Coordinates of C-alpha atoms and ligand atoms in Angstrom, one line a residue:
M868 CA -29.1 53.4 21.2
K869 CA -30.5 53.1 17.7
S870 CA -33.6 55.0 16.9
T871 CA -36.9 53.2 15.9
R872 CA -36.4 54.7 12.4
E873 CA -32.9 53.2 12.1
R874 CA -34.2 49.7 13.2
R875 CA -37.0 49.9 10.7
L876 CA -34.6 50.9 7.9
K877 CA -32.3 48.0 8.8
R878 CA -35.2 45.5 8.7
L879 CA -36.3 46.9 5.3
L880 CA -32.8 46.6 3.9
S881 CA -32.5 43.0 5.2
G882 CA -35.8 42.1 3.6
F883 CA -34.7 43.7 0.3
I884 CA -31.4 41.7 0.2
I885 CA -33.1 38.4 1.0
G886 CA -35.7 39.1 -1.7
L887 CA -33.0 40.0 -4.2
M888 CA -31.1 36.7 -3.4
F889 CA -34.3 34.7 -4.0
C890 CA -35.0 36.5 -7.3
L891 CA -31.4 35.7 -8.5
S892 CA -31.7 32.1 -7.6
V893 CA -35.1 31.5 -9.1
S894 CA -35.6 33.8 -12.0
N895 CA -39.0 33.3 -13.6
G896 CA -39.2 29.8 -12.2
Q897 CA -36.1 28.8 -14.1
P898 CA -33.3 27.0 -12.2
Q899 CA -30.1 28.8 -11.6
R900 CA -27.7 28.6 -14.6
Q901 CA -25.1 27.0 -12.3
T902 CA -27.4 24.0 -11.8
L903 CA -27.5 23.4 -15.6
I904 CA -23.7 23.1 -16.0
P905 CA -23.0 19.5 -17.1
Q906 CA -21.3 17.2 -14.6
R907 CA -20.1 13.6 -14.7
I908 CA -19.5 13.4 -18.5
V909 CA -19.0 9.8 -19.5
L910 CA -18.1 8.4 -23.0
N911 CA -19.1 4.8 -23.8
L912 CA -18.4 2.7 -26.8
T913 CA -21.3 1.8 -29.1
T914 CA -21.8 -1.2 -31.4
T915 CA -20.4 1.0 -34.2
P916 CA -17.3 2.6 -32.7
S917 CA -16.0 3.8 -36.1
S918 CA -19.0 6.0 -36.7
S919 CA -20.6 6.8 -33.3
M920 CA -20.0 7.4 -29.6
A921 CA -22.4 7.5 -26.6
V922 CA -22.2 10.2 -24.0
T923 CA -24.0 10.5 -20.6
W924 CA -24.0 13.4 -18.3
R925 CA -25.8 14.9 -15.3
T926 CA -27.2 18.2 -14.3
E927 CA -28.7 19.3 -11.0
G928 CA -31.4 21.5 -12.7
E929 CA -33.9 20.5 -15.4
V930 CA -32.6 21.1 -18.9
K931 CA -35.4 21.8 -21.4
N932 CA -33.4 21.1 -24.5
P933 CA -30.4 18.9 -23.8
V934 CA -28.0 18.9 -26.7
V935 CA -24.7 17.4 -27.8
Q936 CA -22.5 19.4 -30.2
V937 CA -19.8 17.6 -32.1
A938 CA -17.3 18.7 -34.8
P939 CA -14.1 17.5 -36.3
A940 CA -11.5 18.9 -34.0
G941 CA -9.4 21.8 -35.3
D942 CA -6.2 23.5 -34.2
W943 CA -8.0 26.8 -33.6
D944 CA -11.4 27.7 -32.1
G945 CA -13.0 28.0 -35.6
F946 CA -13.7 24.3 -35.4
Q947 CA -16.9 25.2 -33.5
K948 CA -18.5 26.5 -36.8
G949 CA -18.5 22.9 -38.0
A950 CA -20.4 21.6 -35.0
V951 CA -23.7 19.8 -35.5
N952 CA -26.3 19.4 -32.8
G953 CA -27.6 16.1 -31.6
S954 CA -30.5 15.6 -29.3
A955 CA -30.5 13.8 -26.0
T956 CA -33.0 12.0 -23.8
S957 CA -33.3 13.1 -20.2
E958 CA -34.5 11.4 -17.0
K959 CA -35.3 12.8 -13.7
F960 CA -33.5 10.9 -11.0
E961 CA -33.9 10.9 -7.2
L962 CA -30.7 10.4 -5.2
D963 CA -30.4 8.7 -1.9
T964 CA -30.2 12.1 -0.3
R965 CA -33.7 12.9 -1.8
A966 CA -32.1 15.5 -4.1
I967 CA -33.4 15.5 -7.6
V968 CA -31.0 15.5 -10.5
Y969 CA -31.3 14.9 -14.3
S970 CA -29.4 12.3 -16.3
H971 CA -28.9 12.9 -20.0
S972 CA -27.9 10.5 -22.7
S973 CA -27.1 10.8 -26.4
I974 CA -25.4 8.9 -29.2
M975 CA -23.2 11.0 -31.5
S976 CA -23.7 9.3 -34.9
G977 CA -22.7 9.8 -38.5
L978 CA -19.0 10.2 -37.6
K979 CA -16.1 9.5 -39.8
A980 CA -13.8 6.6 -38.9
N981 CA -10.3 7.3 -37.3
T982 CA -11.1 10.9 -36.8
L983 CA -10.5 13.2 -33.9
Y984 CA -13.7 14.9 -32.8
A985 CA -14.4 17.7 -30.4
Y986 CA -17.7 17.7 -28.5
R987 CA -19.5 19.4 -25.7
V988 CA -22.8 18.7 -23.9
G989 CA -25.3 21.0 -22.4
G990 CA -28.4 23.0 -23.3
D991 CA -30.4 26.0 -22.2
S992 CA -27.2 28.1 -22.6
A993 CA -25.2 26.1 -20.1
W994 CA -22.4 24.1 -21.6
S995 CA -19.5 21.7 -20.7
E996 CA -16.0 22.4 -21.9
W997 CA -15.1 21.0 -25.3
N998 CA -13.5 17.5 -25.0
Q999 CA -12.0 15.3 -27.7
F1000 CA -12.2 11.6 -28.7
T1001 CA -11.1 9.6 -31.7
T1002 CA -13.4 7.2 -33.5
A1003 CA -12.2 3.7 -34.2
K1004 CA -10.7 2.6 -37.5
E1005 CA -12.7 0.4 -39.8
G1006 CA -11.8 -3.3 -39.9
D1007 CA -8.7 -4.8 -38.3
A1008 CA -6.1 -2.4 -37.0
P1009 CA -3.7 -2.4 -34.0
F1010 CA -4.9 -0.8 -30.8
S1011 CA -4.6 -1.0 -27.0
F1012 CA -7.1 -0.9 -24.2
V1013 CA -6.8 -0.7 -20.4
F1014 CA -8.4 -3.4 -18.2
L1015 CA -9.2 -2.8 -14.5
G1016 CA -10.5 -5.2 -11.9
D1017 CA -12.5 -4.2 -8.8
P1018 CA -11.9 -0.7 -7.5
Q1019 CA -14.7 -0.9 -4.8
Y1020 CA -13.0 0.4 -1.7
E1021 CA -11.5 3.8 -0.8
V1022 CA -12.0 5.0 -4.4
K1023 CA -11.0 8.6 -3.9
D1024 CA -8.1 7.9 -1.5
M1025 CA -6.6 4.7 -3.0
I1026 CA -7.8 4.3 -6.6
S1027 CA -7.1 7.8 -7.9
R1028 CA -3.4 7.0 -8.3
V1029 CA -4.2 3.8 -10.2
F1030 CA -6.2 5.6 -12.7
R1031 CA -3.6 8.3 -13.1
E1032 CA -0.8 5.9 -13.5
A1033 CA -2.8 3.9 -16.1
L1034 CA -3.4 7.1 -18.0
L1035 CA 0.3 8.0 -18.0
T1036 CA 1.3 4.4 -18.9
A1037 CA -1.1 4.0 -21.8
P1038 CA -2.2 7.5 -22.9
T1039 CA -3.2 6.2 -26.3
A1040 CA -5.4 3.4 -25.0
K1041 CA -8.7 3.5 -27.0
F1042 CA -10.9 2.7 -24.1
W1043 CA -10.9 1.4 -20.5
L1044 CA -12.7 -1.8 -19.6
F1045 CA -13.9 -2.4 -16.0
T1046 CA -15.1 -5.8 -14.7
G1047 CA -17.5 -4.4 -12.0
D1048 CA -17.7 -3.5 -8.4
L1049 CA -16.9 0.1 -9.1
F1050 CA -17.7 0.6 -5.4
D1051 CA -19.3 -1.1 -2.5
L1052 CA -22.8 0.4 -2.5
P1053 CA -23.7 2.3 -5.7
Q1054 CA -27.0 3.6 -4.3
Y1055 CA -25.1 6.2 -2.3
D1056 CA -24.3 9.2 -4.5
R1057 CA -21.3 10.0 -2.3
N1058 CA -19.6 6.9 -3.8
W1059 CA -20.2 8.3 -7.3
V1060 CA -18.8 11.7 -6.1
E1061 CA -15.6 9.7 -5.2
W1062 CA -15.7 7.9 -8.5
F1063 CA -15.7 11.1 -10.5
Y1064 CA -13.1 12.6 -8.2
A1065 CA -10.8 9.7 -8.9
T1066 CA -11.5 9.5 -12.7
G1067 CA -11.3 13.3 -13.1
F1068 CA -11.6 14.1 -16.8
I1069 CA -10.7 10.6 -18.0
H1070 CA -14.3 9.5 -18.6
S1071 CA -14.9 12.5 -20.8
I1072 CA -12.0 11.7 -23.2
I1073 CA -11.6 7.9 -23.0
P1074 CA -14.7 5.8 -23.6
S1075 CA -15.3 2.9 -21.3
I1076 CA -16.9 -0.6 -21.3
V1077 CA -18.1 -1.8 -17.9
A1078 CA -19.4 -5.2 -16.9
P1079 CA -21.8 -5.3 -13.9
G1080 CA -20.3 -6.6 -10.7
S1081 CA -22.0 -8.2 -7.6
H1082 CA -21.9 -4.8 -5.9
E1083 CA -23.8 -3.2 -8.7
Y1084 CA -26.6 -5.3 -7.2
A1085 CA -26.0 -4.4 -3.6
L1086 CA -28.8 -2.4 -2.1
K1087 CA -28.7 -1.6 1.6
T1088 CA -32.1 -1.3 3.3
K1089 CA -32.6 -1.0 7.0
G1090 CA -29.0 -1.9 7.6
V1091 CA -29.1 -5.1 5.6
V1092 CA -27.6 -5.5 2.1
R1093 CA -29.8 -7.2 -0.5
W1094 CA -28.2 -8.6 -3.6
D1095 CA -31.1 -8.9 -6.1
M1096 CA -31.7 -5.4 -7.3
F1097 CA -29.7 -3.8 -10.0
S1098 CA -28.7 -0.3 -9.1
P1099 CA -30.6 2.4 -11.1
T1100 CA -27.5 4.6 -10.8
W1101 CA -25.9 2.5 -13.5
K1102 CA -28.3 3.7 -16.2
A1103 CA -28.0 7.2 -14.8
H1104 CA -24.3 7.3 -15.6
F1105 CA -23.7 4.9 -18.5
T1106 CA -25.1 4.4 -22.0
F1107 CA -24.2 0.9 -23.2
P1108 CA -25.3 -1.1 -26.3
Q1109 CA -28.8 -2.5 -26.1
N1110 CA -28.1 -5.8 -27.9
G1111 CA -28.1 -8.1 -24.9
P1112 CA -30.8 -10.6 -23.9
K1113 CA -34.2 -9.2 -23.1
G1114 CA -34.3 -7.6 -19.7
L1115 CA -30.4 -7.4 -19.5
E1116 CA -29.9 -4.7 -22.2
G1117 CA -27.3 -2.1 -21.4
R1118 CA -25.5 -4.4 -18.9
V1119 CA -25.0 -7.5 -21.2
Y1120 CA -23.8 -6.5 -24.7
Y1121 CA -21.2 -7.0 -27.3
L1122 CA -19.3 -4.8 -29.7
D1123 CA -16.5 -5.1 -32.2
Y1124 CA -13.5 -2.9 -32.1
Q1125 CA -10.9 -3.1 -34.9
G1126 CA -10.9 -6.8 -35.3
V1127 CA -11.8 -7.9 -31.7
R1128 CA -15.2 -8.9 -30.4
F1129 CA -15.8 -7.8 -26.8
V1130 CA -18.6 -9.6 -25.0
V1131 CA -19.7 -8.2 -21.7
L1132 CA -21.6 -10.7 -19.4
D1133 CA -23.5 -10.4 -16.1
A1134 CA -22.4 -13.2 -13.9
Q1135 CA -25.1 -12.5 -11.3
M1136 CA -28.5 -12.7 -13.1
G1137 CA -30.1 -14.4 -16.2
L1138 CA -27.3 -16.9 -16.8
K1139 CA -29.6 -19.2 -18.9
E1140 CA -30.7 -16.4 -21.1
Q1141 CA -27.1 -15.3 -21.5
T1142 CA -25.9 -18.8 -22.4
E1143 CA -28.3 -18.9 -25.3
W1144 CA -27.5 -15.4 -26.4
L1145 CA -23.7 -15.9 -26.0
D1146 CA -23.9 -19.1 -28.2
K1147 CA -25.4 -17.0 -31.0
V1148 CA -23.1 -14.0 -30.5
L1149 CA -20.0 -16.2 -30.7
A1150 CA -21.3 -18.4 -33.6
A1151 CA -21.7 -15.3 -35.7
N1152 CA -18.3 -13.7 -34.9
P1153 CA -16.3 -12.6 -37.9
N1154 CA -13.5 -11.1 -35.8
K1155 CA -10.0 -12.4 -35.4
W1156 CA -10.0 -12.1 -31.7
T1157 CA -12.5 -12.5 -28.9
V1158 CA -12.4 -11.1 -25.4
A1159 CA -15.1 -11.8 -22.7
A1160 CA -15.5 -9.6 -19.7
M1161 CA -17.5 -10.4 -16.6
H1162 CA -17.2 -10.0 -12.8
E1163 CA -17.0 -13.5 -11.3
P1164 CA -14.1 -15.7 -12.3
V1165 CA -14.5 -19.1 -13.9
F1166 CA -11.7 -20.3 -11.6
S1167 CA -11.9 -18.7 -8.2
I1168 CA -8.8 -17.6 -6.3
A1169 CA -10.4 -16.2 -3.1
K1170 CA -10.8 -18.4 0.0
G1171 CA -14.3 -19.9 0.3
R1172 CA -15.3 -19.2 -3.2
D1173 CA -16.0 -21.4 -6.3
E1174 CA -18.3 -20.0 -8.9
H1175 CA -20.0 -23.1 -10.2
N1176 CA -22.9 -21.3 -11.8
T1177 CA -20.6 -19.0 -13.7
R1178 CA -18.4 -21.8 -14.9
N1179 CA -21.4 -24.0 -15.8
A1180 CA -23.0 -21.2 -17.8
F1181 CA -20.1 -20.0 -19.9
M1182 CA -17.0 -22.2 -19.9
A1183 CA -18.2 -24.7 -22.5
L1184 CA -19.0 -21.8 -24.9
F1185 CA -15.6 -20.1 -24.3
D1186 CA -14.1 -23.5 -25.2
K1187 CA -16.5 -24.1 -28.2
Y1188 CA -15.6 -20.8 -29.8
S1189 CA -12.0 -20.5 -28.6
V1190 CA -12.5 -17.2 -26.8
D1191 CA -9.0 -15.8 -26.4
L1192 CA -9.2 -14.0 -23.1
V1193 CA -11.7 -13.9 -20.2
L1194 CA -11.2 -10.9 -18.0
T1195 CA -12.7 -10.9 -14.5
G1196 CA -12.5 -9.5 -11.0
H1197 CA -14.4 -10.3 -7.8
D1198 CA -11.7 -12.1 -5.9
H1199 CA -9.6 -9.1 -5.0
G1200 CA -6.3 -10.7 -6.0
Y1201 CA -4.5 -11.6 -9.2
A1202 CA -4.3 -14.8 -11.3
R1203 CA -3.5 -15.4 -15.0
S1204 CA -4.2 -18.9 -16.2
K1205 CA -2.3 -21.0 -18.6
S1206 CA -4.1 -21.6 -21.9
L1207 CA -7.1 -23.8 -20.9
K1208 CA -9.8 -25.9 -22.5
N1209 CA -12.4 -27.9 -20.6
G1210 CA -10.7 -27.0 -17.3
K1211 CA -7.4 -28.5 -18.4
V1212 CA -4.1 -27.0 -19.7
V1213 CA -3.8 -27.4 -23.5
G1214 CA -0.6 -28.1 -25.4
D1215 CA 1.5 -25.4 -27.1
Q1216 CA -0.1 -25.9 -30.5
E1217 CA -3.7 -26.1 -29.3
Q1218 CA -6.2 -23.2 -29.1
G1219 CA -7.2 -22.5 -25.5
T1220 CA -8.5 -19.6 -23.4
V1221 CA -6.5 -17.5 -20.9
Y1222 CA -8.5 -16.5 -17.8
V1223 CA -7.5 -13.4 -15.8
V1224 CA -8.6 -12.2 -12.4
S1225 CA -7.3 -8.7 -11.4
V1226 CA -8.0 -6.0 -8.9
C1227 CA -7.2 -2.3 -8.9
G1228 CA -8.4 -1.5 -5.4
P1229 CA -7.0 -2.1 -1.9
R1230 CA -8.0 -4.8 0.6
G1231 CA -7.0 -8.2 -0.9
Y1232 CA -8.9 -11.4 -0.1
D1233 CA -7.2 -14.5 1.2
H1234 CA -5.9 -16.8 -1.5
N1235 CA -7.6 -20.1 -2.4
P1236 CA -5.0 -22.5 -3.9
K1237 CA -7.6 -24.9 -5.4
Y1238 CA -6.9 -23.9 -9.0
D1239 CA -3.3 -22.9 -8.7
Y1240 CA -2.4 -25.9 -10.9
L1241 CA -4.1 -24.1 -13.8
M1242 CA -2.4 -20.8 -13.2
Q1243 CA 0.7 -19.3 -14.8
K1244 CA 0.9 -16.6 -12.1
T1245 CA -1.0 -15.7 -8.9
G1246 CA -0.5 -12.9 -6.5
K1247 CA -2.1 -10.7 -3.9
E1248 CA -1.7 -7.2 -2.3
H1249 CA -0.9 -5.4 -5.5
Q1250 CA -3.1 -2.7 -7.0
L1251 CA -3.0 -3.4 -10.7
F1252 CA -4.0 -2.2 -14.1
Q1253 CA -3.5 -4.0 -17.4
V1254 CA -2.7 -2.7 -20.9
I1255 CA -3.7 -5.1 -23.6
S1256 CA -2.7 -4.6 -27.2
F1257 CA -3.4 -6.2 -30.5
Q1258 CA -0.8 -5.8 -33.2
E1259 CA 0.8 -7.9 -36.0
G1260 CA -1.3 -11.0 -35.3
K1261 CA -0.4 -10.9 -31.6
L1262 CA -2.3 -10.2 -28.4
I1263 CA 0.2 -8.5 -26.0
Y1264 CA -0.8 -8.4 -22.4
K1265 CA 0.9 -6.4 -19.7
S1266 CA -0.1 -6.1 -16.1
Y1267 CA 1.4 -3.2 -14.1
T1268 CA 1.3 -2.3 -10.4
V1269 CA 0.1 1.1 -9.3
T1270 CA 3.8 2.2 -9.2
G1271 CA 4.1 1.5 -12.9
T1272 CA 6.2 -1.7 -12.4
L1273 CA 5.6 -4.5 -14.9
Y1274 CA 4.0 -7.3 -12.8
D1275 CA 3.0 -9.9 -15.4
S1276 CA 3.0 -10.3 -19.2
F1277 CA 2.4 -12.7 -22.0
E1278 CA 1.6 -12.8 -25.7
L1279 CA -0.8 -14.9 -27.8
Q1280 CA 0.0 -15.6 -31.4
K1281 CA -2.9 -16.0 -33.7
D1282 CA -1.5 -18.4 -36.3
I1283 CA -2.5 -21.5 -34.3
K1284 CA -5.1 -23.5 -36.2
R1285 CA -8.5 -23.6 -34.6
Ligands
FE2_2032 FE1 -15.4 -6.9 -5.4

């Protein structure tokens, strides 16, 4: 039997420990340092990739002074002395779980072209690790990038190996381009948890370009999915150029990378505004090559689908300005067209456009043969990634399966008269 004195002492001790734990977790009203450690660090290309780089990250606690530090990378830790601070903007964000987090965004500017930089993000004495990226060269220069169609399903379980194989196959790719449907329902943070599990450190060392997909508009309320509300989680995780049509900034945009103009379109909303904008963007294009990226294909390959609105909005402009390559997803299968103009196959010496549909996730959709006569290759039930290179006047396209097997390839030569 314990004495009354012993029981009282035990109660006092328990109270002291609980109080101590509370004081440690909330010191002077400040959040625990652990909650200020940056998570989900994402690099995005800007409109001036030879002199700037965008970065977005998240913290669980509120950071009073969010900062990016960047320095030319060195072979020893002394490079940190050359770091300059850049400020960041922060936004409070409520997750579907009702938890509050903070999204931070900054553009590292004033950088030298073709230079390896080290950077870290943080603030209030809590920092990320140092990561590295290389700025673009000025003007035309050879490079490669990775293109990925819809991930969408089973991101952690089934897409991780695609990303890892792509990284091993193209470790020097300058950026990764996604054509939307990163996952089924972006409003649920658990999907983003899977996304960052699958991508690991890739987003913090390789910048990305992302086109919005139909599922970036998918919002589930009371068990029903609505398709008309763009997910606020997009802006919380990405910082894209703001040069799109009014109201579509940050999800419709263009940028030039070493002699190639990349135009990112939103095939779900504001098609009329984008048509007018795209006409101007392509009319004033000084680059040798042009690549368009969007979610819905111009020529559908999934059963029951035919995207008239997308085709009517953009195909005539792709023809008018001889866009070289149109990269899309949505149909959860693979197709690569012959060189086309006005919906017809062009001759060997004519300038046309090659349309690609690809998918990196599982769960293929049934094939629709309607446009097979325009296609060079079609396929299904392969998880794929593409490595696209520009060198010596050529566009070199290679599609690989998740096992690293070459699945499709072609080259475009640029000496054809326009
Ligand atoms: Fe999809």
